[in-house]
Amino acid sequence: MPFTISKPMRFGDCDLTGIAYHPAYLSMLVDVNEAMFASFGITWQEIMFERKLGLPTVTMNLHFVKPAVYGDTLDFAVHVRSIGRSSLDLETEVRVRGDIIWTVRQRIVLTSTEDHKSRAWPDDIRAGLSRYLEPKDEA
């Protein structure tokens, strides 16, 4: 089951014609990913400042289908496709009124903020992420 959340397309996220400015989508995606972690009780503040861990994105593949406009509500569904030793593969679908407007496949790697080397997922974070684990059918 995916993590789901809705976000409004705000005026400041759009160009002068009222169409979504694509970098705003990436900012929204960061907010959505942060909310997913918070949904199982782990804040990014705790991860970064107390545990001294980072969550950099190492790959991202975006596909834009059609634009959102000022006033739209974007419905995000984040699917955890795999959890490796230190990696996390996410696939996010973004819809407006049921229609897909963009998708993103993303790999995040857990790293130390001190030496920037990968670290294994702590058990509590892995357990939280596993709530949303649904590997993609390869059929």
PDB file of N, CA, C and O in Angstrom, residues 60-135:
ATOM      1  N   MET A  60      17.294   9.843 -10.411  1.00  0.00           N
ATOM      2  CA  MET A  60      15.909  10.301 -10.511  1.00  0.00           C
ATOM      3  C   MET A  60      15.510  10.275 -11.984  1.00  0.00           C
ATOM      4  O   MET A  60      16.246  10.760 -12.835  1.00  0.00           O
ATOM      5  N   ASN A  61      14.352   9.686 -12.254  1.00  0.00           N
ATOM      6  CA  ASN A  61      13.836   9.635 -13.611  1.00  0.00           C
ATOM      7  C   ASN A  61      12.424  10.191 -13.576  1.00  0.00           C
ATOM      8  O   ASN A  61      11.518   9.561 -13.028  1.00  0.00           O
ATOM      9  N   LEU A  62      12.249  11.371 -14.148  1.00  0.00           N
ATOM     10  CA  LEU A  62      10.956  12.054 -14.155  1.00  0.00           C
ATOM     11  C   LEU A  62      10.280  11.876 -15.503  1.00  0.00           C
ATOM     12  O   LEU A  62      10.936  11.896 -16.549  1.00  0.00           O
ATOM     13  N   HIS A  63       8.966  11.744 -15.471  1.00  0.00           N
ATOM     14  CA  HIS A  63       8.175  11.673 -16.702  1.00  0.00           C
ATOM     15  C   HIS A  63       6.981  12.604 -16.528  1.00  0.00           C
ATOM     16  O   HIS A  63       6.129  12.375 -15.662  1.00  0.00           O
ATOM     17  N   PHE A  64       6.938  13.655 -17.336  1.00  0.00           N
ATOM     18  CA  PHE A  64       5.844  14.617 -17.275  1.00  0.00           C
ATOM     19  C   PHE A  64       4.805  14.246 -18.322  1.00  0.00           C
ATOM     20  O   PHE A  64       5.131  14.075 -19.496  1.00  0.00           O
ATOM     21  N   VAL A  65       3.560  14.116 -17.899  1.00  0.00           N
ATOM     22  CA  VAL A  65       2.478  13.715 -18.791  1.00  0.00           C
ATOM     23  C   VAL A  65       1.670  14.931 -19.233  1.00  0.00           C
ATOM     24  O   VAL A  65       1.424  15.122 -20.422  1.00  0.00           O
ATOM     25  N   LYS A  66       1.269  15.742 -18.271  1.00  0.00           N
ATOM     26  CA  LYS A  66       0.560  16.983 -18.573  1.00  0.00           C
ATOM     27  C   LYS A  66       0.726  17.933 -17.404  1.00  0.00           C
ATOM     28  O   LYS A  66       1.025  17.504 -16.289  1.00  0.00           O
ATOM     29  N   PRO A  67       0.525  19.218 -17.647  1.00  0.00           N
ATOM     30  CA  PRO A  67       0.799  20.183 -16.579  1.00  0.00           C
ATOM     31  C   PRO A  67      -0.320  20.278 -15.544  1.00  0.00           C
ATOM     32  O   PRO A  67      -1.485  20.039 -15.834  1.00  0.00           O
ATOM     33  N   ALA A  68       0.093  20.663 -14.362  1.00  0.00           N
ATOM     34  CA  ALA A  68      -0.858  21.087 -13.340  1.00  0.00           C
ATOM     35  C   ALA A  68      -0.962  22.599 -13.446  1.00  0.00           C
ATOM     36  O   ALA A  68      -0.075  23.256 -13.996  1.00  0.00           O
ATOM     37  N   VAL A  69      -2.049  23.134 -12.930  1.00  0.00           N
ATOM     38  CA  VAL A  69      -2.244  24.582 -12.967  1.00  0.00           C
ATOM     39  C   VAL A  69      -2.562  25.086 -11.561  1.00  0.00           C
ATOM     40  O   VAL A  69      -2.948  24.326 -10.677  1.00  0.00           O
ATOM     41  N   TYR A  70      -2.367  26.382 -11.408  1.00  0.00           N
ATOM     42  CA  TYR A  70      -2.661  27.031 -10.132  1.00  0.00           C
ATOM     43  C   TYR A  70      -4.048  26.637  -9.654  1.00  0.00           C
ATOM     44  O   TYR A  70      -5.019  26.680 -10.404  1.00  0.00           O
ATOM     45  N   GLY A  71      -4.130  26.204  -8.390  1.00  0.00           N
ATOM     46  CA  GLY A  71      -5.406  25.801  -7.794  1.00  0.00           C
ATOM     47  C   GLY A  71      -5.651  24.301  -7.814  1.00  0.00           C
ATOM     48  O   GLY A  71      -6.539  23.825  -7.099  1.00  0.00           O
ATOM     49  N   ASP A  72      -4.898  23.549  -8.626  1.00  0.00           N
ATOM     50  CA  ASP A  72      -5.053  22.091  -8.631  1.00  0.00           C
ATOM     51  C   ASP A  72      -4.605  21.507  -7.291  1.00  0.00           C
ATOM     52  O   ASP A  72      -3.750  22.068  -6.613  1.00  0.00           O
ATOM     53  N   THR A  73      -5.172  20.361  -6.958  1.00  0.00           N
ATOM     54  CA  THR A  73      -4.690  19.568  -5.839  1.00  0.00           C
ATOM     55  C   THR A  73      -3.968  18.374  -6.416  1.00  0.00           C
ATOM     56  O   THR A  73      -4.537  17.634  -7.227  1.00  0.00           O
ATOM     57  N   LEU A  74      -2.708  18.211  -6.019  1.00  0.00           N
ATOM     58  CA  LEU A  74      -1.895  17.098  -6.494  1.00  0.00           C
ATOM     59  C   LEU A  74      -1.965  15.976  -5.471  1.00  0.00           C
ATOM     60  O   LEU A  74      -1.696  16.201  -4.283  1.00  0.00           O
ATOM     61  N   ASP A  75      -2.339  14.796  -5.937  1.00  0.00           N
ATOM     62  CA  ASP A  75      -2.432  13.615  -5.089  1.00  0.00           C
ATOM     63  C   ASP A  75      -1.214  12.733  -5.360  1.00  0.00           C
ATOM     64  O   ASP A  75      -1.036  12.233  -6.475  1.00  0.00           O
ATOM     65  N   PHE A  76      -0.376  12.585  -4.342  1.00  0.00           N
ATOM     66  CA  PHE A  76       0.866  11.817  -4.445  1.00  0.00           C
ATOM     67  C   PHE A  76       0.643  10.416  -3.885  1.00  0.00           C
ATOM     68  O   PHE A  76       0.054  10.264  -2.808  1.00  0.00           O
ATOM     69  N   ALA A  77       1.151   9.418  -4.584  1.00  0.00           N
ATOM     70  CA  ALA A  77       1.174   8.029  -4.090  1.00  0.00           C
ATOM     71  C   ALA A  77       2.610   7.545  -4.218  1.00  0.00           C
ATOM     72  O   ALA A  77       3.126   7.391  -5.324  1.00  0.00           O
ATOM     73  N   VAL A  78       3.262   7.336  -3.066  1.00  0.00           N
ATOM     74  CA  VAL A  78       4.656   6.922  -3.039  1.00  0.00           C
ATOM     75  C   VAL A  78       4.700   5.415  -2.783  1.00  0.00           C
ATOM     76  O   VAL A  78       4.248   4.943  -1.745  1.00  0.00           O
ATOM     77  N   HIS A  79       5.258   4.696  -3.743  1.00  0.00           N
ATOM     78  CA  HIS A  79       5.409   3.248  -3.641  1.00  0.00           C
ATOM     79  C   HIS A  79       6.871   2.939  -3.327  1.00  0.00           C
ATOM     80  O   HIS A  79       7.760   3.351  -4.073  1.00  0.00           O
ATOM     81  N   VAL A  80       7.119   2.237  -2.235  1.00  0.00           N
ATOM     82  CA  VAL A  80       8.466   1.767  -1.938  1.00  0.00           C
ATOM     83  C   VAL A  80       8.646   0.480  -2.734  1.00  0.00           C
ATOM     84  O   VAL A  80       7.955  -0.510  -2.494  1.00  0.00           O
ATOM     85  N   ARG A  81       9.557   0.513  -3.698  1.00  0.00           N
ATOM     86  CA  ARG A  81       9.758  -0.644  -4.580  1.00  0.00           C
ATOM     87  C   ARG A  81      10.827  -1.593  -4.058  1.00  0.00           C
ATOM     88  O   ARG A  81      10.736  -2.798  -4.270  1.00  0.00           O
ATOM     89  N   SER A  82      11.846  -1.060  -3.402  1.00  0.00           N
ATOM     90  CA  SER A  82      12.841  -1.946  -2.783  1.00  0.00           C
ATOM     91  C   SER A  82      13.611  -1.183  -1.718  1.00  0.00           C
ATOM     92  O   SER A  82      13.765   0.038  -1.792  1.00  0.00           O
ATOM     93  N   ILE A  83      14.057  -1.957  -0.727  1.00  0.00           N
ATOM     94  CA  ILE A  83      14.885  -1.421   0.353  1.00  0.00           C
ATOM     95  C   ILE A  83      16.139  -2.279   0.381  1.00  0.00           C
ATOM     96  O   ILE A  83      16.083  -3.469   0.711  1.00  0.00           O
ATOM     97  N   GLY A  84      17.262  -1.669   0.001  1.00  0.00           N
ATOM     98  CA  GLY A  84      18.533  -2.386   0.043  1.00  0.00           C
ATOM     99  C   GLY A  84      19.229  -2.172   1.375  1.00  0.00           C
ATOM    100  O   GLY A  84      18.642  -1.662   2.327  1.00  0.00           O
ATOM    101  N   ARG A  85      20.497  -2.523   1.434  1.00  0.00           N
ATOM    102  CA  ARG A  85      21.270  -2.324   2.669  1.00  0.00           C
ATOM    103  C   ARG A  85      21.260  -0.857   3.052  1.00  0.00           C
ATOM    104  O   ARG A  85      20.999  -0.493   4.188  1.00  0.00           O
ATOM    105  N   SER A  86      21.529   0.016   2.066  1.00  0.00           N
ATOM    106  CA  SER A  86      21.537   1.462   2.311  1.00  0.00           C
ATOM    107  C   SER A  86      20.707   2.230   1.291  1.00  0.00           C
ATOM    108  O   SER A  86      20.569   3.440   1.402  1.00  0.00           O
ATOM    109  N   SER A  87      20.151   1.541   0.306  1.00  0.00           N
ATOM    110  CA  SER A  87      19.390   2.220  -0.753  1.00  0.00           C
ATOM    111  C   SER A  87      17.889   2.057  -0.552  1.00  0.00           C
ATOM    112  O   SER A  87      17.425   1.156   0.148  1.00  0.00           O
ATOM    113  N   LEU A  88      17.177   2.955  -1.199  1.00  0.00           N
ATOM    114  CA  LEU A  88      15.715   2.964  -1.151  1.00  0.00           C
ATOM    115  C   LEU A  88      15.219   3.366  -2.534  1.00  0.00           C
ATOM    116  O   LEU A  88      15.570   4.439  -3.026  1.00  0.00           O
ATOM    117  N   ASP A  89      14.449   2.491  -3.177  1.00  0.00           N
ATOM    118  CA  ASP A  89      13.883   2.795  -4.486  1.00  0.00           C
ATOM    119  C   ASP A  89      12.411   3.142  -4.317  1.00  0.00           C
ATOM    120  O   ASP A  89      11.628   2.341  -3.793  1.00  0.00           O
ATOM    121  N   LEU A  90      12.081   4.347  -4.763  1.00  0.00           N
ATOM    122  CA  LEU A  90      10.706   4.845  -4.683  1.00  0.00           C
ATOM    123  C   LEU A  90      10.167   5.090  -6.082  1.00  0.00           C
ATOM    124  O   LEU A  90      10.908   5.484  -6.982  1.00  0.00           O
ATOM    125  N   GLU A  91       8.888   4.875  -6.232  1.00  0.00           N
ATOM    126  CA  GLU A  91       8.180   5.232  -7.463  1.00  0.00           C
ATOM    127  C   GLU A  91       6.948   6.022  -7.037  1.00  0.00           C
ATOM    128  O   GLU A  91       6.118   5.521  -6.279  1.00  0.00           O
ATOM    129  N   THR A  92       6.884   7.251  -7.494  1.00  0.00           N
ATOM    130  CA  THR A  92       5.801   8.152  -7.083  1.00  0.00           C
ATOM    131  C   THR A  92       4.954   8.515  -8.283  1.00  0.00           C
ATOM    132  O   THR A  92       5.477   8.905  -9.331  1.00  0.00           O
ATOM    133  N   GLU A  93       3.651   8.384  -8.121  1.00  0.00           N
ATOM    134  CA  GLU A  93       2.685   8.821  -9.131  1.00  0.00           C
ATOM    135  C   GLU A  93       1.990  10.054  -8.584  1.00  0.00           C
ATOM    136  O   GLU A  93       1.596  10.087  -7.416  1.00  0.00           O
ATOM    137  N   VAL A  94       1.834  11.047  -9.441  1.00  0.00           N
ATOM    138  CA  VAL A  94       1.167  12.285  -9.048  1.00  0.00           C
ATOM    139  C   VAL A  94      -0.044  12.461  -9.953  1.00  0.00           C
ATOM    140  O   VAL A  94       0.080  12.443 -11.188  1.00  0.00           O
ATOM    141  N   ARG A  95      -1.198  12.637  -9.332  1.00  0.00           N
ATOM    142  CA  ARG A  95      -2.457  12.745 -10.073  1.00  0.00           C
ATOM    143  C   ARG A  95      -3.185  14.040  -9.728  1.00  0.00           C
ATOM    144  O   ARG A  95      -3.061  14.544  -8.618  1.00  0.00           O
ATOM    145  N   VAL A  96      -3.951  14.505 -10.692  1.00  0.00           N
ATOM    146  CA  VAL A  96      -4.899  15.597 -10.492  1.00  0.00           C
ATOM    147  C   VAL A  96      -6.241  15.090 -11.002  1.00  0.00           C
ATOM    148  O   VAL A  96      -6.348  14.645 -12.156  1.00  0.00           O
ATOM    149  N   ARG A  97      -7.227  15.109 -10.125  1.00  0.00           N
ATOM    150  CA  ARG A  97      -8.565  14.606 -10.454  1.00  0.00           C
ATOM    151  C   ARG A  97      -8.514  13.214 -11.089  1.00  0.00           C
ATOM    152  O   ARG A  97      -9.213  12.917 -12.047  1.00  0.00           O
ATOM    153  N   GLY A  98      -7.622  12.367 -10.542  1.00  0.00           N
ATOM    154  CA  GLY A  98      -7.516  10.983 -10.994  1.00  0.00           C
ATOM    155  C   GLY A  98      -6.599  10.739 -12.177  1.00  0.00           C
ATOM    156  O   GLY A  98      -6.262   9.592 -12.465  1.00  0.00           O
ATOM    157  N   ASP A  99      -6.183  11.781 -12.876  1.00  0.00           N
ATOM    158  CA  ASP A  99      -5.309  11.625 -14.042  1.00  0.00           C
ATOM    159  C   ASP A  99      -3.851  11.794 -13.643  1.00  0.00           C
ATOM    160  O   ASP A  99      -3.500  12.766 -12.951  1.00  0.00           O
ATOM    161  N   ILE A 100      -2.998  10.879 -14.104  1.00  0.00           N
ATOM    162  CA  ILE A 100      -1.561  11.012 -13.844  1.00  0.00           C
ATOM    163  C   ILE A 100      -1.035  12.232 -14.587  1.00  0.00           C
ATOM    164  O   ILE A 100      -1.276  12.390 -15.788  1.00  0.00           O
ATOM    165  N   ILE A 101      -0.328  13.102 -13.850  1.00  0.00           N
ATOM    166  CA  ILE A 101       0.287  14.267 -14.498  1.00  0.00           C
ATOM    167  C   ILE A 101       1.802  14.149 -14.560  1.00  0.00           C
ATOM    168  O   ILE A 101       2.431  14.697 -15.453  1.00  0.00           O
ATOM    169  N   TRP A 102       2.400  13.453 -13.593  1.00  0.00           N
ATOM    170  CA  TRP A 102       3.828  13.137 -13.666  1.00  0.00           C
ATOM    171  C   TRP A 102       4.149  11.982 -12.757  1.00  0.00           C
ATOM    172  O   TRP A 102       3.389  11.666 -11.841  1.00  0.00           O
ATOM    173  N   THR A 103       5.260  11.317 -13.071  1.00  0.00           N
ATOM    174  CA  THR A 103       5.750  10.214 -12.256  1.00  0.00           C
ATOM    175  C   THR A 103       7.250  10.402 -12.062  1.00  0.00           C
ATOM    176  O   THR A 103       7.908  11.095 -12.841  1.00  0.00           O
ATOM    177  N   VAL A 104       7.759   9.767 -11.031  1.00  0.00           N
ATOM    178  CA  VAL A 104       9.200   9.815 -10.785  1.00  0.00           C
ATOM    179  C   VAL A 104       9.646   8.496 -10.169  1.00  0.00           C
ATOM    180  O   VAL A 104       8.967   7.947  -9.302  1.00  0.00           O
ATOM    181  N   ARG A 105      10.753   7.979 -10.681  1.00  0.00           N
ATOM    182  CA  ARG A 105      11.452   6.866 -10.036  1.00  0.00           C
ATOM    183  C   ARG A 105      12.702   7.470  -9.417  1.00  0.00           C
ATOM    184  O   ARG A 105      13.417   8.239 -10.062  1.00  0.00           O
ATOM    185  N   GLN A 106      12.953   7.108  -8.173  1.00  0.00           N
ATOM    186  CA  GLN A 106      14.000   7.766  -7.400  1.00  0.00           C
ATOM    187  C   GLN A 106      14.737   6.742  -6.546  1.00  0.00           C
ATOM    188  O   GLN A 106      14.109   5.858  -5.972  1.00  0.00           O
ATOM    189  N   ARG A 107      16.058   6.881  -6.496  1.00  0.00           N
ATOM    190  CA  ARG A 107      16.850   6.085  -5.555  1.00  0.00           C
ATOM    191  C   ARG A 107      17.494   7.040  -4.563  1.00  0.00           C
ATOM    192  O   ARG A 107      18.155   8.005  -4.945  1.00  0.00           O
ATOM    193  N   ILE A 108      17.278   6.745  -3.295  1.00  0.00           N
ATOM    194  CA  ILE A 108      17.860   7.490  -2.187  1.00  0.00           C
ATOM    195  C   ILE A 108      18.844   6.548  -1.499  1.00  0.00           C
ATOM    196  O   ILE A 108      18.584   5.347  -1.387  1.00  0.00           O
ATOM    197  N   VAL A 109      19.965   7.074  -1.052  1.00  0.00           N
ATOM    198  CA  VAL A 109      20.942   6.264  -0.324  1.00  0.00           C
ATOM    199  C   VAL A 109      21.195   6.922   1.031  1.00  0.00           C
ATOM    200  O   VAL A 109      21.438   8.121   1.110  1.00  0.00           O
ATOM    201  N   LEU A 110      21.124   6.126   2.083  1.00  0.00           N
ATOM    202  CA  LEU A 110      21.397   6.622   3.424  1.00  0.00           C
ATOM    203  C   LEU A 110      22.908   6.760   3.586  1.00  0.00           C
ATOM    204  O   LEU A 110      23.656   5.823   3.311  1.00  0.00           O
ATOM    205  N   THR A 111      23.348   7.942   4.009  1.00  0.00           N
ATOM    206  CA  THR A 111      24.780   8.203   4.171  1.00  0.00           C
ATOM    207  C   THR A 111      25.057   8.859   5.519  1.00  0.00           C
ATOM    208  O   THR A 111      24.175   9.444   6.133  1.00  0.00           O
ATOM    209  N   SER A 112      26.298   8.798   5.923  1.00  0.00           N
ATOM    210  CA  SER A 112      26.750   9.534   7.092  1.00  0.00           C
ATOM    211  C   SER A 112      26.965  10.987   6.676  1.00  0.00           C
ATOM    212  O   SER A 112      27.513  11.251   5.606  1.00  0.00           O
ATOM    213  N   THR A 113      26.549  11.927   7.510  1.00  0.00           N
ATOM    214  CA  THR A 113      26.820  13.339   7.199  1.00  0.00           C
ATOM    215  C   THR A 113      28.244  13.714   7.594  1.00  0.00           C
ATOM    216  O   THR A 113      28.700  14.802   7.263  1.00  0.00           O
ATOM    217  N   GLU A 114      28.923  12.809   8.265  1.00  0.00           N
ATOM    218  CA  GLU A 114      30.294  13.093   8.676  1.00  0.00           C
ATOM    219  C   GLU A 114      31.319  12.657   7.638  1.00  0.00           C
ATOM    220  O   GLU A 114      32.229  13.402   7.307  1.00  0.00           O
ATOM    221  N   ASP A 115      31.170  11.445   7.074  1.00  0.00           N
ATOM    222  CA  ASP A 115      32.143  10.990   6.070  1.00  0.00           C
ATOM    223  C   ASP A 115      31.513  10.764   4.688  1.00  0.00           C
ATOM    224  O   ASP A 115      32.199  10.413   3.750  1.00  0.00           O
ATOM    225  N   HIS A 116      30.192  10.949   4.585  1.00  0.00           N
ATOM    226  CA  HIS A 116      29.443  10.854   3.330  1.00  0.00           C
ATOM    227  C   HIS A 116      29.486   9.463   2.705  1.00  0.00           C
ATOM    228  O   HIS A 116      29.249   9.317   1.505  1.00  0.00           O
ATOM    229  N   LYS A 117      29.747   8.453   3.506  1.00  0.00           N
ATOM    230  CA  LYS A 117      29.723   7.070   3.042  1.00  0.00           C
ATOM    231  C   LYS A 117      28.375   6.458   3.383  1.00  0.00           C
ATOM    232  O   LYS A 117      27.711   6.864   4.337  1.00  0.00           O
ATOM    233  N   SER A 118      27.987   5.466   2.586  1.00  0.00           N
ATOM    234  CA  SER A 118      26.685   4.836   2.808  1.00  0.00           C
ATOM    235  C   SER A 118      26.659   4.120   4.154  1.00  0.00           C
ATOM    236  O   SER A 118      27.685   3.675   4.670  1.00  0.00           O
ATOM    237  N   ARG A 119      25.472   4.047   4.716  1.00  0.00           N
ATOM    238  CA  ARG A 119      25.223   3.367   5.986  1.00  0.00           C
ATOM    239  C   ARG A 119      24.008   2.458   5.815  1.00  0.00           C
ATOM    240  O   ARG A 119      23.087   2.777   5.065  1.00  0.00           O
ATOM    241  N   ALA A 120      23.997   1.376   6.541  1.00  0.00           N
ATOM    242  CA  ALA A 120      22.838   0.479   6.527  1.00  0.00           C
ATOM    243  C   ALA A 120      21.655   1.166   7.199  1.00  0.00           C
ATOM    244  O   ALA A 120      21.830   1.938   8.153  1.00  0.00           O
ATOM    245  N   TRP A 121      20.461   0.876   6.696  1.00  0.00           N
ATOM    246  CA  TRP A 121      19.255   1.424   7.314  1.00  0.00           C
ATOM    247  C   TRP A 121      19.143   0.924   8.744  1.00  0.00           C
ATOM    248  O   TRP A 121      19.205  -0.281   8.979  1.00  0.00           O
ATOM    249  N   PRO A 122      18.945   1.809   9.717  1.00  0.00           N
ATOM    250  CA  PRO A 122      18.651   1.350  11.081  1.00  0.00           C
ATOM    251  C   PRO A 122      17.349   0.542  11.086  1.00  0.00           C
ATOM    252  O   PRO A 122      16.449   0.777  10.264  1.00  0.00           O
ATOM    253  N   ASP A 123      17.250  -0.401  11.999  1.00  0.00           N
ATOM    254  CA  ASP A 123      16.092  -1.300  12.033  1.00  0.00           C
ATOM    255  C   ASP A 123      14.768  -0.549  12.117  1.00  0.00           C
ATOM    256  O   ASP A 123      13.791  -0.938  11.471  1.00  0.00           O
ATOM    257  N   ASP A 124      14.691   0.531  12.903  1.00  0.00           N
ATOM    258  CA  ASP A 124      13.415   1.236  13.055  1.00  0.00           C
ATOM    259  C   ASP A 124      13.008   1.937  11.760  1.00  0.00           C
ATOM    260  O   ASP A 124      11.824   1.948  11.401  1.00  0.00           O
ATOM    261  N   ILE A 125      13.968   2.476  11.042  1.00  0.00           N
ATOM    262  CA  ILE A 125      13.648   3.132   9.771  1.00  0.00           C
ATOM    263  C   ILE A 125      13.264   2.084   8.731  1.00  0.00           C
ATOM    264  O   ILE A 125      12.281   2.238   8.003  1.00  0.00           O
ATOM    265  N   ARG A 126      14.023   0.990   8.668  1.00  0.00           N
ATOM    266  CA  ARG A 126      13.697  -0.087   7.724  1.00  0.00           C
ATOM    267  C   ARG A 126      12.282  -0.614   7.979  1.00  0.00           C
ATOM    268  O   ARG A 126      11.511  -0.828   7.047  1.00  0.00           O
ATOM    269  N   ALA A 127      11.930  -0.794   9.245  1.00  0.00           N
ATOM    270  CA  ALA A 127      10.583  -1.285   9.580  1.00  0.00           C
ATOM    271  C   ALA A 127       9.520  -0.297   9.120  1.00  0.00           C
ATOM    272  O   ALA A 127       8.481  -0.697   8.575  1.00  0.00           O
ATOM    273  N   GLY A 128       9.759   1.000   9.331  1.00  0.00           N
ATOM    274  CA  GLY A 128       8.795   2.003   8.889  1.00  0.00           C
ATOM    275  C   GLY A 128       8.636   2.024   7.384  1.00  0.00           C
ATOM    276  O   GLY A 128       7.505   2.060   6.859  1.00  0.00           O
ATOM    277  N   LEU A 129       9.746   1.994   6.656  1.00  0.00           N
ATOM    278  CA  LEU A 129       9.693   1.984   5.192  1.00  0.00           C
ATOM    279  C   LEU A 129       8.996   0.729   4.668  1.00  0.00           C
ATOM    280  O   LEU A 129       8.282   0.772   3.658  1.00  0.00           O
ATOM    281  N   SER A 130       9.178  -0.383   5.385  1.00  0.00           N
ATOM    282  CA  SER A 130       8.585  -1.652   4.958  1.00  0.00           C
ATOM    283  C   SER A 130       7.063  -1.609   4.946  1.00  0.00           C
ATOM    284  O   SER A 130       6.426  -2.389   4.233  1.00  0.00           O
ATOM    285  N   ARG A 131       6.474  -0.696   5.712  1.00  0.00           N
ATOM    286  CA  ARG A 131       5.008  -0.533   5.697  1.00  0.00           C
ATOM    287  C   ARG A 131       4.497  -0.256   4.290  1.00  0.00           C
ATOM    288  O   ARG A 131       3.374  -0.604   3.940  1.00  0.00           O
ATOM    289  N   TYR A 132       5.337   0.431   3.499  1.00  0.00           N
ATOM    290  CA  TYR A 132       4.918   0.858   2.166  1.00  0.00           C
ATOM    291  C   TYR A 132       5.558   0.032   1.052  1.00  0.00           C
ATOM    292  O   TYR A 132       5.417   0.364  -0.119  1.00  0.00           O
ATOM    293  N   LEU A 133       6.250  -1.059   1.421  1.00  0.00           N
ATOM    294  CA  LEU A 133       6.958  -1.861   0.437  1.00  0.00           C
ATOM    295  C   LEU A 133       5.977  -2.629  -0.444  1.00  0.00           C
ATOM    296  O   LEU A 133       5.140  -3.379   0.037  1.00  0.00           O
ATOM    297  N   GLU A 134       6.079  -2.397  -1.723  1.00  0.00           N
ATOM    298  CA  GLU A 134       5.318  -3.146  -2.727  1.00  0.00           C
ATOM    299  C   GLU A 134       6.169  -3.220  -3.989  1.00  0.00           C
ATOM    300  O   GLU A 134       6.142  -2.322  -4.817  1.00  0.00           O
ATOM    301  N   PRO A 135       6.973  -4.283  -4.080  1.00  0.00           N
ATOM    302  CA  PRO A 135       7.822  -4.422  -5.249  1.00  0.00           C
ATOM    303  C   PRO A 135       7.007  -4.387  -6.536  1.00  0.00           C
ATOM    304  O   PRO A 135       5.881  -4.885  -6.582  1.00  0.00           O
TER     305      PRO A 135
END
